[in-house]
Amino acid sequence: MTAAEIARTVVGILGNIISAFLFLSPVPTFVAIWKRGSVEQYSPAPYLATLANCMVWTLYGLPMVHSHSLLVVTINGSGCVIEIIYVTLFLIYCDRSKRLKVLLWLTVELVFITILSLVTFTLLHTLNRRSQLVGTTCIVFNILMYASPLAVMKLVVKSKSVEYMPLSISLASFGNGVAWTTYALIRFDPFMTVPNGLGTLLSAAQLILYATYYKSTKQQIEARKANGEVNLSHLEVPHADQQSKPNYSS
């Protein structure tokens, strides 16, 4: 192995570790759901979106689609398993109307990835053409997923509070984006560079917002305590625990 290949492998392993942390970040949410026996107002959207994202990236990393991308398959394949567990738990603890909607979206995703796989392997006969089709699809999926962190950032600016944007997730997301952008640049891969580069910039913006509104957040919390109000920071904000998922173009 050359020095560049060794460096790429090391960075890819680091990216796998950070990505795994981000995939597991919703665990406390599902522990709470399990204890209460209900999903209440939690949304299944981020988990379904992340599952779809992981499936297309797993397809992209296969050697018959894009060579030298084993570490892309390992983390996104693991992500698929984790997200399926989340979706399964959601199906168990949600009401009938939500269950039908989740099953419908899950069916749509499975049909989509099946059609994409069939087109890729039956109509395209070179790695270059397969990489272009699946890679472009991956970029589109990642861009669509940016709606979640952008919504959280909008909430932070509007409320001048970072209660709904955990620092640990923002830091991990930034490190994840840097790791996978570096991985993509060592053996240049535009389909990984574009979404991860954008994800890194988005995470950096979150960290800047955190630094900007950290003091005002403490002041708001202290003011609520002084007024005898209840701290609502533990309540669920739609997609808040999924704010950094777009960086998973690993």
XYZ file of N, CA, C and O in Angstrom, residues 76-242:
668
model
N -22.185 2.485 6.007
C -23.563 2.683 5.548
C -24.383 1.402 5.648
O -25.594 1.450 5.879
N -23.724 0.250 5.486
C -24.419 -1.012 5.716
C -24.837 -1.125 7.178
O -25.962 -1.523 7.489
N -23.930 -0.735 8.076
C -24.254 -0.724 9.512
C -25.372 0.275 9.788
O -26.276 0.016 10.594
N -25.305 1.424 9.098
C -26.346 2.440 9.259
C -27.711 1.917 8.856
O -28.721 2.210 9.504
N -27.756 1.130 7.785
C -29.025 0.538 7.344
C -29.623 -0.335 8.452
O -30.819 -0.251 8.750
N -28.775 -1.162 9.067
C -29.241 -2.062 10.133
C -29.770 -1.245 11.311
O -30.857 -1.520 11.858
N -29.014 -0.230 11.722
C -29.412 0.605 12.860
C -30.728 1.323 12.584
O -31.635 1.351 13.428
N -30.854 1.909 11.393
C -32.072 2.651 11.063
C -33.273 1.724 10.934
O -34.393 2.104 11.283
N -33.064 0.502 10.445
C -34.155 -0.472 10.371
C -34.655 -0.800 11.781
O -35.866 -0.946 12.010
N -33.730 -0.896 12.726
C -34.118 -1.136 14.126
C -34.959 0.022 14.644
O -35.999 -0.175 15.283
N -34.519 1.258 14.360
C -35.280 2.435 14.792
C -36.680 2.425 14.189
O -37.666 2.670 14.887
N -36.755 2.180 12.888
C -38.052 2.190 12.205
C -38.947 1.077 12.750
O -40.164 1.264 12.938
N -38.365 -0.094 13.030
C -39.128 -1.202 13.593
C -39.712 -0.839 14.956
O -40.892 -1.097 15.243
N -38.887 -0.213 15.805
C -39.366 0.225 17.116
C -40.477 1.261 16.974
O -41.451 1.255 17.728
N -40.315 2.135 15.980
C -41.346 3.147 15.742
C -42.659 2.469 15.347
O -43.735 2.853 15.813
N -42.567 1.444 14.488
C -43.766 0.717 14.058
C -44.452 0.022 15.236
O -45.684 -0.042 15.309
N -43.658 -0.482 16.161
C -44.205 -1.197 17.314
C -44.977 -0.257 18.241
O -46.053 -0.606 18.742
N -44.434 0.950 18.438
C -44.993 1.842 19.452
C -45.838 2.994 18.907
O -46.253 3.862 19.673
N -46.102 3.027 17.609
C -46.945 4.098 17.064
C -48.379 3.606 16.885
O -48.652 2.399 16.943
N -49.304 4.541 16.645
C -50.695 4.146 16.438
C -50.897 3.664 14.999
O -49.996 3.754 14.168
N -52.106 3.188 14.714
C -52.370 2.540 13.427
C -52.186 3.490 12.249
O -51.613 3.102 11.223
N -52.652 4.731 12.371
C -52.552 5.668 11.250
C -51.094 5.976 10.910
O -50.706 6.006 9.741
N -50.267 6.173 11.939
C -48.849 6.427 11.706
C -48.171 5.192 11.140
O -47.301 5.287 10.281
N -48.585 4.027 11.645
C -47.965 2.769 11.185
C -48.166 2.573 9.691
O -47.246 2.182 8.970
N -49.354 2.880 9.210
C -49.642 2.730 7.786
C -48.791 3.682 6.947
O -48.276 3.305 5.884
N -48.616 4.913 7.420
C -47.804 5.886 6.700
C -46.342 5.453 6.650
O -45.680 5.565 5.614
N -45.832 4.959 7.789
C -44.445 4.504 7.848
C -44.227 3.322 6.917
O -43.236 3.265 6.176
N -45.160 2.375 6.935
C -45.052 1.206 6.049
C -45.103 1.618 4.582
O -44.398 1.052 3.743
N -45.929 2.622 4.273
C -46.027 3.110 2.901
C -44.703 3.700 2.440
O -44.192 3.359 1.361
N -44.123 4.580 3.277
C -42.845 5.203 2.918
C -41.718 4.169 2.849
O -40.841 4.254 1.988
N -41.752 3.201 3.756
C -40.737 2.146 3.744
C -40.838 1.337 2.456
O -39.816 0.989 1.839
N -42.054 1.058 2.022
C -42.269 0.329 0.768
C -41.751 1.127 -0.424
O -41.096 0.575 -1.319
N -42.030 2.426 -0.434
C -41.562 3.295 -1.515
C -40.032 3.283 -1.580
O -39.438 3.182 -2.667
N -39.389 3.365 -0.426
C -37.928 3.357 -0.394
C -37.359 2.039 -0.918
O -36.388 2.029 -1.687
N -37.951 0.930 -0.508
C -37.462 -0.380 -0.946
C -37.663 -0.571 -2.447
O -36.800 -1.126 -3.137
N -38.798 -0.103 -2.954
C -39.062 -0.189 -4.393
C -38.054 0.669 -5.150
O -37.503 0.248 -6.182
N -37.790 1.872 -4.621
C -36.847 2.774 -5.283
C -35.444 2.168 -5.355
O -34.811 2.172 -6.416
N -34.946 1.647 -4.228
C -33.577 1.113 -4.217
C -33.495 -0.145 -5.089
O -32.450 -0.416 -5.705
N -34.603 -0.899 -5.172
C -34.637 -2.084 -6.035
C -34.546 -1.677 -7.504
O -33.769 -2.257 -8.275
N -35.332 -0.670 -7.892
C -35.301 -0.194 -9.283
C -33.934 0.390 -9.621
O -33.373 0.114 -10.698
N -33.388 1.183 -8.701
C -32.061 1.774 -8.931
C -31.008 0.686 -9.104
O -30.142 0.783 -9.993
N -31.076 -0.350 -8.292
C -30.113 -1.454 -8.382
C -30.265 -2.206 -9.708
O -29.260 -2.533 -10.367
N -31.503 -2.468 -10.109
C -31.739 -3.177 -11.363
C -31.234 -2.378 -12.562
O -30.580 -2.934 -13.457
N -31.516 -1.078 -12.567
C -31.049 -0.224 -13.666
C -29.521 -0.203 -13.694
O -28.891 -0.306 -14.753
N -28.926 -0.084 -12.513
C -27.466 0.006 -12.412
C -26.785 -1.249 -12.941
O -25.804 -1.168 -13.697
N -27.291 -2.410 -12.557
C -26.603 -3.658 -12.885
C -27.020 -4.282 -14.218
O -26.300 -5.129 -14.752
N -28.175 -3.876 -14.741
C -28.624 -4.487 -16.004
C -28.452 -3.580 -17.226
O -28.213 -4.071 -18.322
N -28.556 -2.268 -17.030
C -28.478 -1.359 -18.169
C -27.133 -0.649 -18.291
O -26.791 -0.161 -19.369
N -26.396 -0.577 -17.206
C -25.087 0.087 -17.227
C -24.001 -0.957 -17.047
O -24.037 -1.737 -16.098
N -23.012 -0.938 -17.933
C -22.051 -2.040 -17.942
C -20.607 -1.621 -17.658
O -19.695 -2.431 -17.822
N -20.411 -0.374 -17.214
C -19.068 0.054 -16.828
C -19.128 0.686 -15.440
O -20.164 1.238 -15.044
N -18.004 0.602 -14.725
C -17.956 1.191 -13.387
C -18.181 2.697 -13.446
O -18.827 3.267 -12.561
N -17.653 3.337 -14.472
C -17.787 4.787 -14.585
C -19.255 5.206 -14.683
O -19.702 6.121 -13.979
N -20.017 4.545 -15.535
C -21.430 4.897 -15.721
C -22.244 4.540 -14.476
O -23.159 5.276 -14.085
N -21.923 3.420 -13.869
C -22.630 3.030 -12.645
C -22.349 4.026 -11.519
O -23.263 4.435 -10.785
N -21.092 4.421 -11.378
C -20.719 5.397 -10.350
C -21.420 6.728 -10.572
O -21.855 7.381 -9.613
N -21.520 7.148 -11.836
C -22.166 8.420 -12.135
C -23.643 8.405 -11.752
O -24.136 9.362 -11.135
N -24.350 7.334 -12.099
C -25.781 7.261 -11.790
C -26.023 7.206 -10.280
O -26.776 8.019 -9.724
N -25.377 6.253 -9.617
C -25.616 6.080 -8.183
C -25.022 7.245 -7.388
O -25.631 7.723 -6.427
N -23.859 7.732 -7.805
C -23.231 8.856 -7.115
C -24.075 10.118 -7.192
O -24.221 10.845 -6.199
N -24.645 10.390 -8.365
C -25.529 11.553 -8.519
C -26.761 11.406 -7.631
O -27.214 12.369 -7.001
N -27.297 10.196 -7.561
C -28.448 9.930 -6.694
C -28.087 10.195 -5.230
O -28.873 10.782 -4.481
N -26.893 9.776 -4.836
C -26.430 9.995 -3.460
C -26.359 11.486 -3.135
O -26.774 11.920 -2.049
N -25.825 12.281 -4.060
C -25.718 13.721 -3.840
C -27.109 14.331 -3.658
O -27.335 15.151 -2.764
N -28.057 13.930 -4.513
C -29.428 14.452 -4.419
C -30.036 14.112 -3.061
O -30.647 14.971 -2.406
N -29.856 12.875 -2.602
C -30.403 12.460 -1.314
C -29.793 13.273 -0.177
O -30.489 13.682 0.750
N -28.477 13.496 -0.238
C -27.828 14.263 0.818
C -28.322 15.702 0.868
O -28.563 16.255 1.942
N -28.471 16.314 -0.295
C -28.946 17.700 -0.347
C -30.358 17.806 0.234
O -30.663 18.743 0.989
N -31.217 16.824 -0.077
C -32.569 16.825 0.473
C -32.553 16.710 1.996
O -33.389 17.299 2.690
N -31.577 15.993 2.519
C -31.499 15.799 3.967
C -31.012 17.041 4.707
O -31.123 17.121 5.930
N -30.489 18.018 3.985
C -30.028 19.237 4.648
C -31.183 20.051 5.209
O -30.972 20.995 5.982
N -32.414 19.717 4.852
C -33.571 20.449 5.372
C -33.644 20.361 6.897
O -34.026 21.323 7.568
N -33.246 19.210 7.456
C -33.341 19.013 8.896
C -32.395 19.914 9.693
O -32.833 20.650 10.564
N -31.068 19.885 9.430
C -30.185 20.773 10.191
C -30.444 22.246 9.916
O -30.261 23.081 10.801
N -30.882 22.578 8.715
C -31.196 23.977 8.411
C -32.383 24.450 9.246
O -32.416 25.590 9.706
N -33.351 23.549 9.460
C -34.509 23.889 10.285
C -34.090 24.134 11.728
O -34.582 25.057 12.389
N -33.160 23.305 12.220
C -32.669 23.477 13.586
C -31.909 24.799 13.712
O -32.061 25.529 14.691
N -31.093 25.121 12.705
C -30.333 26.371 12.725
C -31.266 27.577 12.688
O -31.030 28.590 13.362
N -32.341 27.477 11.928
C -33.331 28.557 11.870
C -33.962 28.757 13.246
O -34.176 29.898 13.690
N -34.248 27.644 13.937
C -34.821 27.710 15.273
C -33.861 28.390 16.249
O -34.265 29.192 17.092
N -32.569 28.069 16.126
C -31.558 28.667 16.998
C -31.514 30.183 16.818
O -31.501 30.944 17.788
N -31.482 30.627 15.567
C -31.426 32.061 15.280
C -32.689 32.762 15.779
O -32.621 33.851 16.375
N -33.840 32.131 15.553
C -35.111 32.733 15.945
C -35.245 32.832 17.454
O -35.724 33.854 17.990
N -34.837 31.786 18.166
C -34.994 31.751 19.628
C -33.782 32.291 20.378
O -33.849 32.496 21.583
N -32.662 32.500 19.612
C -31.405 32.910 20.234
C -31.009 31.938 21.354
O -30.487 32.329 22.394
N -31.269 30.664 21.089
C -30.979 29.614 22.061
C -30.463 28.370 21.354
O -30.975 28.000 20.294
N -29.460 27.721 21.953
C -28.900 26.499 21.367
C -29.335 25.254 22.144
O -28.730 24.196 22.024
N -30.421 25.385 22.920
C -30.919 24.247 23.696
C -31.268 23.060 22.808
O -31.184 21.906 23.228
N -31.708 23.328 21.579
C -32.159 22.269 20.689
C -31.067 21.816 19.713
O -31.346 21.103 18.764
N -29.831 22.258 19.933
C -28.733 21.899 19.045
C -27.543 21.453 19.892
O -26.635 22.231 20.190
N -27.529 20.185 20.330
C -26.481 19.682 21.217
C -25.076 19.890 20.639
O -24.823 19.560 19.476
N -24.183 20.409 21.464
C -22.817 20.676 21.011
C -22.109 19.395 20.585
O -21.364 19.383 19.601
N -22.329 18.299 21.321
C -21.641 17.040 21.010
C -21.981 16.555 19.605
O -21.114 16.064 18.880
N -23.254 16.708 19.206
C -23.671 16.273 17.880
C -23.067 17.166 16.803
O -22.601 16.698 15.757
N -23.049 18.477 17.064
C -22.479 19.416 16.090
C -20.984 19.169 15.904
O -20.469 19.204 14.789
N -20.276 18.924 17.004
C -18.834 18.648 16.933
C -18.574 17.339 16.186
O -17.677 17.275 15.336
N -19.347 16.311 16.521
C -19.173 15.018 15.855
C -19.495 15.135 14.372
O -18.809 14.553 13.523
N -20.524 15.905 14.055
C -20.906 16.104 12.658
C -19.798 16.810 11.889
O -19.490 16.458 10.747
N -19.179 17.800 12.527
C -18.076 18.523 11.887
C -16.890 17.588 11.657
O -16.311 17.543 10.560
N -16.535 16.818 12.685
C -15.435 15.865 12.535
C -15.725 14.816 11.487
O -14.841 14.423 10.713
N -16.978 14.382 11.426
C -17.401 13.403 10.431
C -17.241 13.958 9.019
O -16.720 13.299 8.123
N -17.692 15.212 8.830
C -17.584 15.843 7.517
C -16.140 16.028 7.085
O -15.787 15.778 5.926
N -15.288 16.455 8.027
C -13.868 16.645 7.721
C -13.220 15.314 7.339
O -12.460 15.231 6.358
N -13.526 14.259 8.116
C -12.930 12.941 7.857
C -13.302 12.423 6.479
O -12.433 11.988 5.701
N -14.588 12.488 6.125
C -15.021 11.920 4.850
C -14.685 12.807 3.663
O -14.486 12.314 2.550
N -14.583 14.108 3.899
C -14.125 14.993 2.820
C -12.658 14.700 2.517
O -12.245 14.627 1.349
N -11.861 14.517 3.566
C -10.451 14.166 3.397
C -10.314 12.826 2.685
O -9.498 12.668 1.765
N -11.132 11.859 3.113
C -11.142 10.535 2.490
C -11.419 10.648 0.989
O -10.767 9.990 0.166
N -12.374 11.496 0.637
C -12.764 11.649 -0.771
C -11.713 12.387 -1.588
O -11.583 12.160 -2.791
N -10.953 13.270 -0.944
C -9.958 14.058 -1.666
C -8.659 13.287 -1.896
O -7.967 13.514 -2.889
N -8.304 12.378 -0.989
C -7.057 11.614 -1.134
C -7.082 10.801 -2.430
O -6.108 10.752 -3.180
N -8.204 10.148 -2.674
C -8.417 9.460 -3.965
C -9.663 10.139 -4.540
O -10.776 9.707 -4.287
N -9.470 11.221 -5.283
C -10.543 12.167 -5.573
C -11.819 11.511 -6.067
O -11.833 10.762 -7.045
N -12.895 11.791 -5.324
C -14.212 11.265 -5.638
C -15.206 12.426 -5.515
O -15.587 12.800 -4.405
N -15.616 13.010 -6.638
C -16.513 14.176 -6.584
C -17.855 13.883 -5.942
O -18.451 14.768 -5.313
N -18.331 12.645 -6.067
C -19.639 12.305 -5.518
C -19.627 12.252 -3.985
O -20.672 12.431 -3.350
N -18.458 12.021 -3.399
C -18.340 12.073 -1.953
C -17.867 13.450 -1.480
O -18.240 13.906 -0.401
N -17.056 14.102 -2.297
C -16.510 15.407 -1.908
C -17.595 16.470 -1.782
O -17.629 17.232 -0.807
N -18.504 16.525 -2.749
C -19.534 17.574 -2.771
C -20.429 17.530 -1.531
O -20.530 18.524 -0.794
N -21.111 16.402 -1.242
C -22.011 16.401 -0.080
C -21.287 16.525 1.247
O -21.778 17.185 2.171
N -20.104 15.911 1.365
C -19.371 15.999 2.626
C -18.762 17.377 2.828
O -18.673 17.868 3.951
N -18.321 18.003 1.723
C -17.818 19.372 1.835
C -18.916 20.313 2.292
O -18.706 21.147 3.194
N -20.112 20.178 1.705
C -21.250 21.005 2.114
C -21.641 20.704 3.561
O -21.962 21.613 4.336
N -21.606 19.430 3.927
C -21.937 19.041 5.296
C -20.962 19.625 6.301
O -21.351 20.033 7.401
N -19.686 19.669 5.937
C -18.671 20.253 6.825
C -18.929 21.739 7.035
O -18.852 22.243 8.165
N -19.252 22.453 5.954
C -19.564 23.882 6.064
C -20.802 24.109 6.925
O -20.846 25.041 7.739
N -21.802 23.242 6.766
C -23.029 23.358 7.545
C -22.748 23.126 9.033
O -23.258 23.846 9.898
N -21.919 22.146 9.324
C -21.559 21.859 10.715
C -20.744 22.993 11.314
O -20.910 23.337 12.489
N -19.857 23.572 10.512
C -19.070 24.710 10.983
C -19.993 25.881 11.323
O -19.797 26.580 12.331
N -21.023 26.068 10.495
C -21.995 27.137 10.750
C -22.740 26.876 12.056
O -23.027 27.814 12.825
N -23.044 25.614 12.346
C -23.703 25.269 13.598
C -22.816 25.602 14.792
O -23.291 26.129 15.807
N -21.526 25.313 14.675
C -20.596 25.613 15.765
C -20.478 27.123 15.984
O -20.374 27.591 17.125
N -20.501 27.884 14.891
C -20.456 29.344 15.003
C -21.717 29.851 15.710
O -21.652 30.733 16.585
N -22.866 29.281 15.349
C -24.112 29.653 16.013
C -24.068 29.304 17.492
O -24.553 30.062 18.339
N -23.482 28.159 17.799
C -23.389 27.738 19.203
C -22.563 28.748 20.000
O -22.954 29.155 21.103
N -21.423 29.139 19.428
C -20.571 30.123 20.109
C -21.285 31.467 20.242
O -21.152 32.163 21.258
N -22.073 31.819 19.234
C -22.765 33.109 19.221
C -23.874 33.180 20.261
O -24.035 34.203 20.949
N -24.637 32.089 20.406
C -25.827 32.123 21.263
C -25.674 31.352 22.575
O -26.659 31.180 23.294
N -24.464 30.913 22.895
C -24.268 30.152 24.135
C -24.610 30.993 25.365
O -25.326 30.551 26.264
N -24.112 32.233 25.404
C -24.358 33.098 26.564
C -25.836 33.455 26.686
O -26.395 33.441 27.794
N -26.478 33.760 25.562
C -27.895 34.123 25.625
C -28.745 32.927 26.049
O -29.786 33.086 26.699
N -28.293 31.716 25.700
C -29.006 30.510 26.122
C -28.960 30.369 27.640
O -29.982 30.097 28.287
N -27.783 30.568 28.233
C -27.645 30.486 29.687
C -28.503 31.544 30.368
O -29.139 31.280 31.400
N -28.546 32.729 29.778
C -29.347 33.812 30.351
C -30.833 33.459 30.315
O -31.565 33.732 31.269
N -31.281 32.856 29.211
C -32.693 32.472 29.094
C -33.048 31.402 30.121
O -34.112 31.448 30.745
N -32.163 30.431 30.303
C -32.415 29.355 31.273
C -32.473 29.918 32.685
O -33.354 29.568 33.482
N -31.529 30.809 33.004
C -31.513 31.421 34.336
C -32.754 32.273 34.568
O -33.326 32.282 35.669
N -33.206 32.960 33.513
C -34.401 33.798 33.632
C -35.634 32.936 33.890
O -36.500 33.297 34.694
N -35.721 31.790 33.217
C -36.856 30.891 33.424
C -36.869 30.355 34.845
O -37.911 30.240 35.469
N -35.684 29.998 35.328
C -35.597 29.477 36.696
C -36.005 30.556 37.702
O -36.688 30.283 38.687
N -35.567 31.781 37.442
C -35.882 32.884 38.345
C -37.383 33.175 38.373
O -37.939 33.566 39.397
N -38.033 32.939 37.227
C -39.476 33.178 37.133
C -40.299 31.952 37.504
O -41.521 31.957 37.389
N -39.602 30.890 37.905
C -40.301 29.679 38.309
C -40.904 28.911 37.161
O -41.828 28.113 37.337
N -40.384 29.135 35.941
C -40.915 28.435 34.781
C -40.216 27.109 34.601
O -39.107 26.885 35.076
N -40.858 26.222 33.866
C -40.316 24.890 33.608
C -39.372 24.951 32.424
O -39.680 25.565 31.405
N -38.222 24.311 32.561
C -37.282 24.233 31.451
C -37.812 23.223 30.432
O -37.986 22.048 30.729
N -38.082 23.680 29.222
C -38.682 22.820 28.204
C -37.664 22.211 27.257
O -38.027 21.646 26.249
N -36.393 22.316 27.600
C -35.370 21.874 26.651
C -35.399 20.379 26.402
O -34.832 19.884 25.440
N -36.078 19.628 27.314
C -36.123 18.173 27.112
C -37.198 17.756 26.133
O -37.260 16.604 25.728
N -38.074 18.683 25.754
C -39.129 18.325 24.820
C -38.580 18.118 23.423
O -37.593 18.726 23.043
N -39.272 17.297 22.646
C -38.792 16.956 21.307
C -39.068 18.057 20.304
O -40.173 18.570 20.216
N -38.063 18.427 19.562
C -38.230 19.320 18.426
C -38.125 18.437 17.200
O -37.216 17.610 17.111
N -39.025 18.521 16.244
C -38.975 17.642 15.072
C -37.585 17.600 14.447
O -37.019 18.641 14.128
N -37.044 16.394 14.347
C -35.763 16.128 13.691
C -34.571 16.635 14.493
O -33.457 16.597 14.021
N -34.757 17.115 15.715
C -33.628 17.698 16.439
C -32.515 16.695 16.679
O -31.339 17.033 16.635
N -32.872 15.433 16.976
C -31.830 14.448 17.238
C -31.242 13.907 15.947
O -30.375 13.055 15.965
N -31.706 14.407 14.811
C -31.185 13.982 13.520
C -30.540 15.141 12.782
O -30.332 15.081 11.582
